[in-house]
Amino acid sequence: MDTLATTRADCLALDAADPLGAARDAFELPPDVVYLDGNSLGPPPRLARERMQAVLEREWGVGLVRSWNDAGWIEAPLRVGAKIARLIGAAPGEVVVADSTTVNIFKLLSAALALRPGRRVIVMREGDFPTDGYVAGGLAAMTGAELRCVAATELEGAVEADVAAFCVTHVDYRTGEMLDMHGLTAAAHRVGALAMWDLCHSAGAVPLDVTAADVDLAVGCGYKYLNGGPGAPAFCMVATRHHERLQQPLWGWMGHAAPFAFEPGYRPGAGITRMLSGTPPMVAIAALEAGVDAWLGIDMSAVRAKSLALADLCMTLVAQRCSGLGIEVVTPRDPERRGAQVSLRFADAYPLCRALIARGVIGDFRPPDILRLGLTPLYLRYVDIYDAVEAIREVLTSAVWRRPEYAVRTVVT
Ligand SMILES: *Cc1c(COP(=O)(O)O)cnc(C)c1O
């Protein structure tokens, strides 16, 4: 991107020449909103409306129970998993859609301990997304495994010969910092440990190649950059080399080798199917599939180039237009070290965020002092970034964020 492009007219010119400009038409977005929270909940793809209608009226409404066979419902977890596999660089049979990220972390960490008998340490990162640590803590309390939580800079050193696996987020939810997937995975393998990556802020956000990085296990979220809808099912990935010895504790009939044989004893299904537990949530998977299909034919390197350009524009404009207003960029400037968001630090970030939302600029707040702006090139324009930074500047200079109503905490921030 031309780094001198910092007027609104420059941004409009960039939008006119944007090879991804037409991708926005695939989404339903209100006209008066700048949506910078697709890293928390992606907007509905137009395809989702059609798919939801077909599911409700034809598949569920007319097909009824026959649709498990006739409408491809029963294969949906693997079919949609294979589509997600393409986005993260996994092989088709290595990814399945199931449960939530939280539940999948439990299943995969249990599997990691079982794959490395005799080792009982799980390494995690301090300050990582809380649910990851909570669920690992619960597993440790249940199994006697030990959690070793360290700063990101200490991760490599903390993975020693007693470690079964590390489980860390590839792109940090708060700062947008991206870790070195290749380097840390290789370091874990040198001591015989497994590498498990949480891809919640990476899948659909940055180019990924879990095969090239030799990743063992991964989880990720369906409702953020994949635009699968609120509470969409998550995915889990297991490298083929582990399938034969793969065990997870939530033995359910959908992960059984023959679910409809109704056998009294559990026999795990082939490969990744044993990561399934209960009946797939078909309505939700249909919406997720529409979200994933919106990525078909999209060139991820073009997405990455635009997301970096949007972030550069954002950081440059904040430096130029908001200097002296008490706000600073915390996301690393180095493109190798950041994902697809810009995080700004401001002492009163919560009321600032609320005041911006009142103006139609939707980002989110993460404690204690972070305003997060998610950059999603499929439906964001350069001019949106310009308008968002202008809104930040006006809200700060007018001090409108000090209004008492903006200090009232909502349940979801
Ligand atoms: C969003 C997110 C989750 C969410 O987990 P759910 O089970 O979907 O609630 C977990 N981990 C990370 C890193 C996330 O960003």
Coordinates of C-alpha atoms and ligand atoms in Angstrom, one line a residue:
M1 CA 0.0 0.0 0.0
D2 CA 1.0 3.6 -0.6
T3 CA 1.9 4.6 2.9
L4 CA 1.3 8.3 2.0
A5 CA -2.4 7.5 1.3
T6 CA -4.0 9.1 4.3
T7 CA -6.8 11.3 3.1
R8 CA -10.3 10.1 2.8
A9 CA -10.1 10.6 -1.0
D10 CA -6.9 8.4 -1.1
C11 CA -8.9 5.7 0.8
L12 CA -11.8 5.8 -1.7
A13 CA -9.2 5.4 -4.5
L14 CA -7.7 2.4 -2.8
D15 CA -11.2 0.9 -2.5
A16 CA -12.0 1.5 -6.2
A17 CA -8.8 -0.5 -7.1
D18 CA -9.2 -3.2 -4.5
P19 CA -9.2 -6.7 -6.0
L20 CA -11.2 -7.9 -3.0
G21 CA -13.7 -5.1 -3.2
A22 CA -16.5 -7.2 -4.6
A23 CA -16.2 -9.8 -1.8
R24 CA -18.2 -7.4 0.4
D25 CA -21.3 -8.1 -1.6
A26 CA -21.4 -11.6 -0.2
F27 CA -22.2 -10.3 3.3
E28 CA -25.2 -8.6 4.9
L29 CA -24.1 -5.5 6.8
P30 CA -26.2 -2.6 7.9
P31 CA -25.3 0.5 5.8
D32 CA -24.6 2.9 8.7
V33 CA -22.1 0.7 10.5
V34 CA -18.3 0.3 10.4
Y35 CA -17.9 -3.2 11.6
L36 CA -14.6 -3.8 13.3
D37 CA -15.7 -6.8 15.4
G38 CA -15.7 -9.6 12.9
N39 CA -13.0 -11.1 15.1
S40 CA -15.7 -11.6 17.8
L41 CA -18.7 -12.3 15.6
G42 CA -18.5 -12.3 11.8
P43 CA -21.5 -10.9 9.9
P44 CA -24.0 -13.1 8.1
P45 CA -22.9 -14.2 4.6
R46 CA -25.8 -13.8 2.1
L47 CA -25.5 -17.5 1.5
A48 CA -26.5 -18.2 5.1
R49 CA -30.0 -16.8 4.6
E50 CA -30.6 -19.1 1.6
R51 CA -29.1 -22.1 3.4
M52 CA -31.0 -21.5 6.6
Q53 CA -34.2 -21.3 4.6
A54 CA -33.5 -24.5 2.8
V55 CA -32.7 -26.3 6.0
L56 CA -35.9 -25.1 7.7
E57 CA -38.3 -25.4 4.9
R58 CA -37.0 -28.3 2.7
E59 CA -34.6 -30.4 4.8
W60 CA -36.2 -30.2 8.2
G61 CA -39.7 -29.2 7.1
V62 CA -40.2 -31.8 4.4
G63 CA -37.4 -34.2 4.6
L64 CA -37.7 -34.6 8.4
V65 CA -35.6 -37.4 9.8
R66 CA -34.8 -38.6 6.2
S67 CA -32.5 -35.6 5.8
W68 CA -29.9 -37.2 8.0
N69 CA -29.3 -39.5 5.0
D70 CA -30.8 -37.6 2.1
A71 CA -29.6 -34.0 2.7
G72 CA -26.0 -35.0 3.7
W73 CA -26.6 -34.1 7.4
I74 CA -24.7 -37.0 8.8
E75 CA -21.6 -36.3 6.8
A76 CA -21.7 -32.5 7.6
P77 CA -19.1 -32.5 10.4
L78 CA -16.5 -34.2 8.1
R79 CA -17.6 -32.3 4.9
V80 CA -17.4 -28.9 6.5
G81 CA -14.2 -30.0 8.3
A82 CA -12.6 -30.8 5.0
K83 CA -13.5 -27.3 3.7
I84 CA -11.9 -25.7 6.9
A85 CA -8.9 -28.0 6.3
R86 CA -8.2 -26.2 3.1
L87 CA -8.2 -22.8 4.9
I88 CA -5.6 -24.0 7.5
G89 CA -3.4 -26.2 5.3
A90 CA -4.5 -29.5 6.7
A91 CA -5.4 -32.7 4.8
P92 CA -9.2 -33.3 4.3
G93 CA -9.5 -36.1 6.9
E94 CA -7.6 -34.2 9.6
V95 CA -10.4 -31.7 10.5
V96 CA -13.8 -32.2 11.9
V97 CA -16.5 -29.8 13.0
A98 CA -17.8 -30.4 16.6
D99 CA -18.8 -28.8 19.8
S100 CA -17.2 -25.6 21.0
T101 CA -13.6 -24.5 21.1
T102 CA -13.7 -24.9 24.8
V103 CA -14.9 -28.6 24.6
N104 CA -12.5 -29.4 21.8
I105 CA -9.5 -28.1 23.9
F106 CA -10.6 -30.5 26.7
K107 CA -10.7 -33.4 24.2
L108 CA -7.5 -32.6 22.5
L109 CA -5.5 -31.9 25.6
S110 CA -6.7 -35.3 27.0
A111 CA -5.7 -36.9 23.7
A112 CA -2.2 -35.2 24.0
L113 CA -1.7 -36.7 27.5
A114 CA -2.7 -40.1 26.2
L115 CA -0.4 -39.8 23.2
R116 CA 2.6 -39.0 25.5
P117 CA 2.2 -41.5 28.4
G118 CA 4.7 -40.9 31.2
R119 CA 4.6 -37.1 30.6
R120 CA 2.2 -35.1 32.6
V121 CA 3.0 -31.4 32.0
I122 CA 1.0 -29.1 29.7
V123 CA 2.6 -25.8 28.9
M124 CA 0.4 -22.8 28.3
R125 CA 0.9 -19.1 27.9
E126 CA 0.2 -16.5 30.6
G127 CA -2.5 -14.1 29.6
D128 CA -3.8 -16.4 26.9
F129 CA -7.6 -16.5 26.3
P130 CA -9.1 -17.5 29.7
T131 CA -11.2 -20.5 28.6
D132 CA -8.1 -22.3 27.3
G133 CA -6.5 -22.0 30.7
Y134 CA -9.7 -22.8 32.6
V135 CA -10.4 -26.0 30.7
A136 CA -6.7 -27.1 31.1
G137 CA -7.0 -26.4 34.8
G138 CA -10.1 -28.5 35.0
L139 CA -8.4 -31.3 33.2
A140 CA -5.3 -31.0 35.4
A141 CA -7.5 -31.2 38.5
M142 CA -9.2 -34.3 37.1
T143 CA -6.1 -36.2 35.9
G144 CA -3.2 -34.9 38.1
A145 CA -1.5 -33.3 35.1
E146 CA 0.5 -30.3 35.8
L147 CA 0.1 -26.9 34.1
R148 CA 3.1 -24.8 33.4
C149 CA 2.1 -21.2 32.5
V150 CA 4.8 -19.0 31.1
A151 CA 5.3 -15.7 29.2
A152 CA 5.3 -16.0 25.4
T153 CA 9.1 -15.3 25.4
E154 CA 9.7 -18.3 27.8
L155 CA 7.6 -20.8 25.8
E156 CA 10.4 -22.5 24.0
G157 CA 12.5 -22.9 27.2
A158 CA 9.5 -24.2 29.2
V159 CA 8.9 -27.1 26.8
E160 CA 11.2 -29.7 28.3
A161 CA 11.4 -33.5 28.2
D162 CA 8.6 -33.9 30.8
V163 CA 6.1 -32.0 28.7
A164 CA 3.3 -33.8 26.9
A165 CA 2.2 -30.8 24.9
F166 CA 2.0 -27.1 24.7
C167 CA -1.3 -25.4 24.0
V168 CA -1.1 -21.8 22.9
T169 CA -3.0 -19.3 20.9
H170 CA -1.3 -18.5 17.6
V171 CA -2.6 -14.9 17.4
D172 CA -3.2 -13.3 20.8
Y173 CA -6.8 -12.2 21.3
R174 CA -5.9 -9.1 23.2
T175 CA -2.9 -7.6 21.4
G176 CA -3.0 -9.3 18.0
E177 CA 0.6 -10.6 18.4
M178 CA 1.3 -13.7 16.3
L179 CA 3.6 -16.4 17.5
D180 CA 6.1 -18.4 15.3
M181 CA 4.1 -21.5 14.6
H182 CA 7.0 -23.3 12.7
G183 CA 9.7 -22.4 15.3
L184 CA 7.7 -23.3 18.4
T185 CA 6.3 -26.5 16.9
A186 CA 9.8 -27.6 15.9
A187 CA 11.1 -26.8 19.4
A188 CA 8.4 -29.0 21.0
H189 CA 9.2 -31.9 18.6
R190 CA 12.9 -31.7 19.5
V191 CA 12.0 -32.8 23.1
G192 CA 9.3 -35.2 22.0
A193 CA 6.4 -33.0 23.0
L194 CA 3.3 -32.2 20.9
A195 CA 2.4 -28.8 19.6
M196 CA -1.3 -27.8 19.9
W197 CA -2.4 -24.5 18.5
D198 CA -5.5 -22.5 19.2
L199 CA -6.4 -20.9 15.8
C200 CA -9.4 -18.9 16.9
H201 CA -7.8 -15.6 15.7
S202 CA -5.9 -17.2 12.8
A203 CA -8.4 -19.3 10.8
G204 CA -9.7 -17.0 8.1
A205 CA -7.4 -14.2 9.4
V206 CA -3.9 -15.2 8.2
P207 CA -2.5 -17.7 5.8
L208 CA -2.0 -21.0 7.6
D209 CA -0.2 -24.2 6.7
V210 CA -0.4 -26.6 9.6
T211 CA 1.0 -29.3 7.5
A212 CA 4.2 -27.4 6.6
A213 CA 4.5 -26.4 10.2
D214 CA 4.1 -30.0 11.3
V215 CA 1.4 -29.1 13.8
D216 CA 0.1 -32.0 15.8
L217 CA -3.2 -30.7 17.1
A218 CA -5.3 -27.6 16.6
V219 CA -8.7 -26.1 17.5
G220 CA -10.5 -23.0 16.2
C221 CA -13.7 -21.1 16.3
G222 CA -16.5 -21.0 13.7
Y223 CA -18.1 -17.7 14.5
K224 CA -15.2 -15.3 14.2
Y225 CA -13.3 -14.9 10.9
L226 CA -15.2 -17.9 9.4
N227 CA -18.5 -16.0 9.8
G228 CA -20.4 -19.1 10.9
G229 CA -23.0 -17.3 13.1
P230 CA -23.3 -16.8 16.9
G231 CA -22.1 -19.8 18.8
A232 CA -21.2 -21.7 15.6
P233 CA -19.6 -25.1 16.2
A234 CA -15.8 -25.2 16.3
F235 CA -13.3 -27.3 14.6
C236 CA -10.6 -29.6 15.7
M237 CA -7.6 -30.8 13.8
V238 CA -5.4 -33.9 14.4
A239 CA -2.4 -34.8 12.2
T240 CA -2.9 -38.1 10.4
R241 CA 0.2 -39.6 12.1
H242 CA -1.7 -39.6 15.4
H243 CA -5.0 -41.0 14.3
E244 CA -4.2 -44.6 15.1
R245 CA -3.4 -44.0 18.7
L246 CA -5.9 -41.1 19.2
Q247 CA -8.1 -41.3 22.3
Q248 CA -10.4 -38.7 23.8
P249 CA -12.5 -39.1 26.9
L250 CA -15.9 -38.0 25.7
W251 CA -16.9 -41.3 24.2
G252 CA -20.1 -40.7 22.4
W253 CA -22.1 -42.6 19.8
M254 CA -21.2 -40.3 17.0
G255 CA -17.5 -41.1 17.6
H256 CA -18.2 -44.8 17.6
A257 CA -17.1 -47.0 14.8
A258 CA -20.7 -48.0 14.1
P259 CA -23.2 -45.6 15.7
F260 CA -26.3 -47.3 14.4
A261 CA -25.2 -50.8 15.4
F262 CA -26.1 -49.7 18.9
E263 CA -23.5 -51.9 20.4
P264 CA -23.2 -51.9 24.2
G265 CA -19.4 -51.2 24.2
Y266 CA -17.5 -48.3 22.8
R267 CA -15.2 -48.8 19.8
P268 CA -13.6 -45.6 18.4
G269 CA -14.4 -44.6 14.9
A270 CA -11.8 -44.3 12.2
G271 CA -9.4 -41.4 12.2
I272 CA -10.8 -37.9 13.1
T273 CA -14.4 -39.2 13.5
R274 CA -13.5 -40.4 17.0
M275 CA -13.3 -36.7 18.0
L276 CA -17.1 -36.5 17.7
S277 CA -19.2 -37.1 20.7
G278 CA -22.9 -36.3 20.3
T279 CA -25.3 -35.5 17.4
P280 CA -24.1 -32.7 15.2
P281 CA -26.1 -29.4 15.6
M282 CA -27.3 -29.3 11.9
V283 CA -29.0 -25.9 11.9
A284 CA -25.8 -24.3 13.2
I285 CA -23.5 -26.4 10.9
A286 CA -25.6 -25.3 7.9
A287 CA -24.9 -21.6 8.8
L288 CA -21.2 -22.4 9.4
E289 CA -21.0 -24.1 6.0
A290 CA -22.3 -20.9 4.4
G291 CA -19.7 -18.9 6.2
V292 CA -16.9 -21.3 5.1
D293 CA -18.3 -21.4 1.5
A294 CA -17.9 -17.6 1.4
W295 CA -14.1 -18.3 1.4
L296 CA -14.3 -20.5 -1.7
G297 CA -12.2 -19.0 -4.5
I298 CA -10.8 -16.3 -2.2
D299 CA -7.0 -15.9 -2.5
M300 CA -5.7 -15.9 1.1
S301 CA -2.5 -14.1 0.1
A302 CA -4.6 -11.2 -1.2
V303 CA -6.6 -11.3 2.0
R304 CA -3.4 -11.1 4.0
A305 CA -2.0 -8.3 1.9
K306 CA -5.1 -6.2 2.4
S307 CA -5.4 -7.0 6.1
L308 CA -1.8 -5.8 6.6
A309 CA -2.5 -2.7 4.5
L310 CA -5.7 -1.9 6.5
A311 CA -3.7 -2.3 9.7
D312 CA -0.9 -0.1 8.4
L313 CA -3.4 2.5 7.4
C314 CA -5.1 2.3 10.8
M315 CA -1.8 2.6 12.7
T316 CA -0.6 5.5 10.6
L317 CA -3.8 7.4 10.9
V318 CA -3.9 6.9 14.7
A319 CA -0.4 8.2 14.9
Q320 CA -1.2 11.2 12.7
R321 CA -4.7 12.1 13.8
C322 CA -4.8 11.0 17.4
S323 CA -1.4 12.0 18.7
G324 CA -1.5 13.6 22.2
L325 CA -4.9 12.2 22.9
G326 CA -3.7 9.4 25.3
I327 CA -4.2 6.5 22.9
E328 CA -1.4 4.2 21.6
V329 CA -1.1 1.2 19.3
V330 CA -0.1 -2.1 21.2
T331 CA -0.2 -4.4 18.2
P332 CA 3.4 -5.2 16.9
R333 CA 4.3 -3.2 13.8
D334 CA 6.2 -6.1 12.3
P335 CA 3.9 -7.9 9.8
E336 CA 5.5 -11.2 10.7
R337 CA 4.4 -10.7 14.3
R338 CA 0.8 -9.7 14.0
G339 CA -2.5 -11.2 13.0
A340 CA -5.5 -9.3 11.6
Q341 CA -6.4 -6.8 14.3
V342 CA -5.2 -3.5 15.7
S343 CA -5.4 -3.1 19.4
L344 CA -5.3 0.4 20.9
R345 CA -4.5 1.2 24.6
F346 CA -6.5 3.9 26.3
A347 CA -6.9 4.3 30.0
D348 CA -10.7 4.5 29.6
A349 CA -11.1 2.1 26.7
Y350 CA -14.5 0.8 27.9
P351 CA -16.4 4.1 27.7
L352 CA -14.5 5.0 24.5
C353 CA -15.6 1.8 22.9
R354 CA -19.2 2.4 24.0
A355 CA -19.1 6.0 22.6
L356 CA -17.8 4.7 19.3
I357 CA -20.5 2.0 19.1
A358 CA -23.1 4.7 19.7
R359 CA -21.7 6.3 16.5
G360 CA -21.9 3.1 14.5
V361 CA -18.2 2.2 14.8
I362 CA -18.3 -1.2 16.4
G363 CA -15.1 -2.6 17.9
D364 CA -14.8 -4.2 21.3
F365 CA -13.2 -3.8 24.7
R366 CA -10.8 -6.2 26.5
P367 CA -9.7 -5.5 30.0
P368 CA -8.0 -3.6 31.4
D369 CA -7.5 -0.9 28.7
I370 CA -7.7 -2.3 25.2
L371 CA -9.9 -1.2 22.3
R372 CA -9.8 -4.0 19.7
L373 CA -10.4 -3.3 16.0
G374 CA -10.8 -6.5 14.0
L375 CA -9.6 -6.1 10.4
T376 CA -11.6 -8.4 8.0
P377 CA -10.7 -7.7 4.4
L378 CA -13.6 -9.6 2.9
Y379 CA -16.1 -6.8 3.9
L380 CA -14.1 -3.9 5.2
R381 CA -13.0 -1.0 3.0
Y382 CA -10.1 1.4 3.4
V383 CA -12.6 4.2 3.8
D384 CA -14.1 2.4 6.8
I385 CA -10.7 2.6 8.5
Y386 CA -10.5 6.3 7.8
D387 CA -14.0 6.9 9.2
A388 CA -13.3 4.8 12.2
V389 CA -10.1 6.7 13.1
E390 CA -11.9 10.0 12.5
A391 CA -14.6 8.8 14.9
I392 CA -12.0 7.9 17.5
R393 CA -10.4 11.4 17.1
E394 CA -13.7 13.2 17.5
V395 CA -14.9 11.1 20.4
L396 CA -11.6 11.8 22.2
T397 CA -11.3 15.5 21.4
S398 CA -14.9 16.2 22.2
A399 CA -14.6 14.1 25.4
V400 CA -18.1 12.7 24.6
W401 CA -16.9 9.3 25.9
R402 CA -17.1 10.8 29.4
R403 CA -20.9 10.8 29.3
P404 CA -22.1 8.6 32.3
E405 CA -24.1 6.3 30.1
Y406 CA -21.0 5.0 28.4
A407 CA -19.5 3.9 31.7
V408 CA -22.3 1.4 32.4
R409 CA -21.0 -2.1 31.8
T410 CA -22.9 -4.4 29.6
V411 CA -22.7 -8.2 30.1
V412 CA -21.0 -8.8 26.8
T413 CA -18.2 -6.4 26.0
Ligands
LIG1 C1 -13.0 -16.9 21.0 C2 -12.0 -17.8 21.6 C3 -12.5 -19.0 22.3 C4 -13.9 -19.2 22.4 O1 -14.3 -20.5 22.9 P1 -15.8 -21.0 22.8 O2 -15.7 -22.3 23.3 O3 -16.3 -20.8 21.5 O4 -16.6 -20.1 23.7 C5 -11.5 -19.8 22.8 N1 -10.2 -19.5 22.7 C6 -9.8 -18.4 22.0 C7 -8.3 -18.1 21.9 C8 -10.7 -17.5 21.5 O5 -10.3 -16.4 20.9

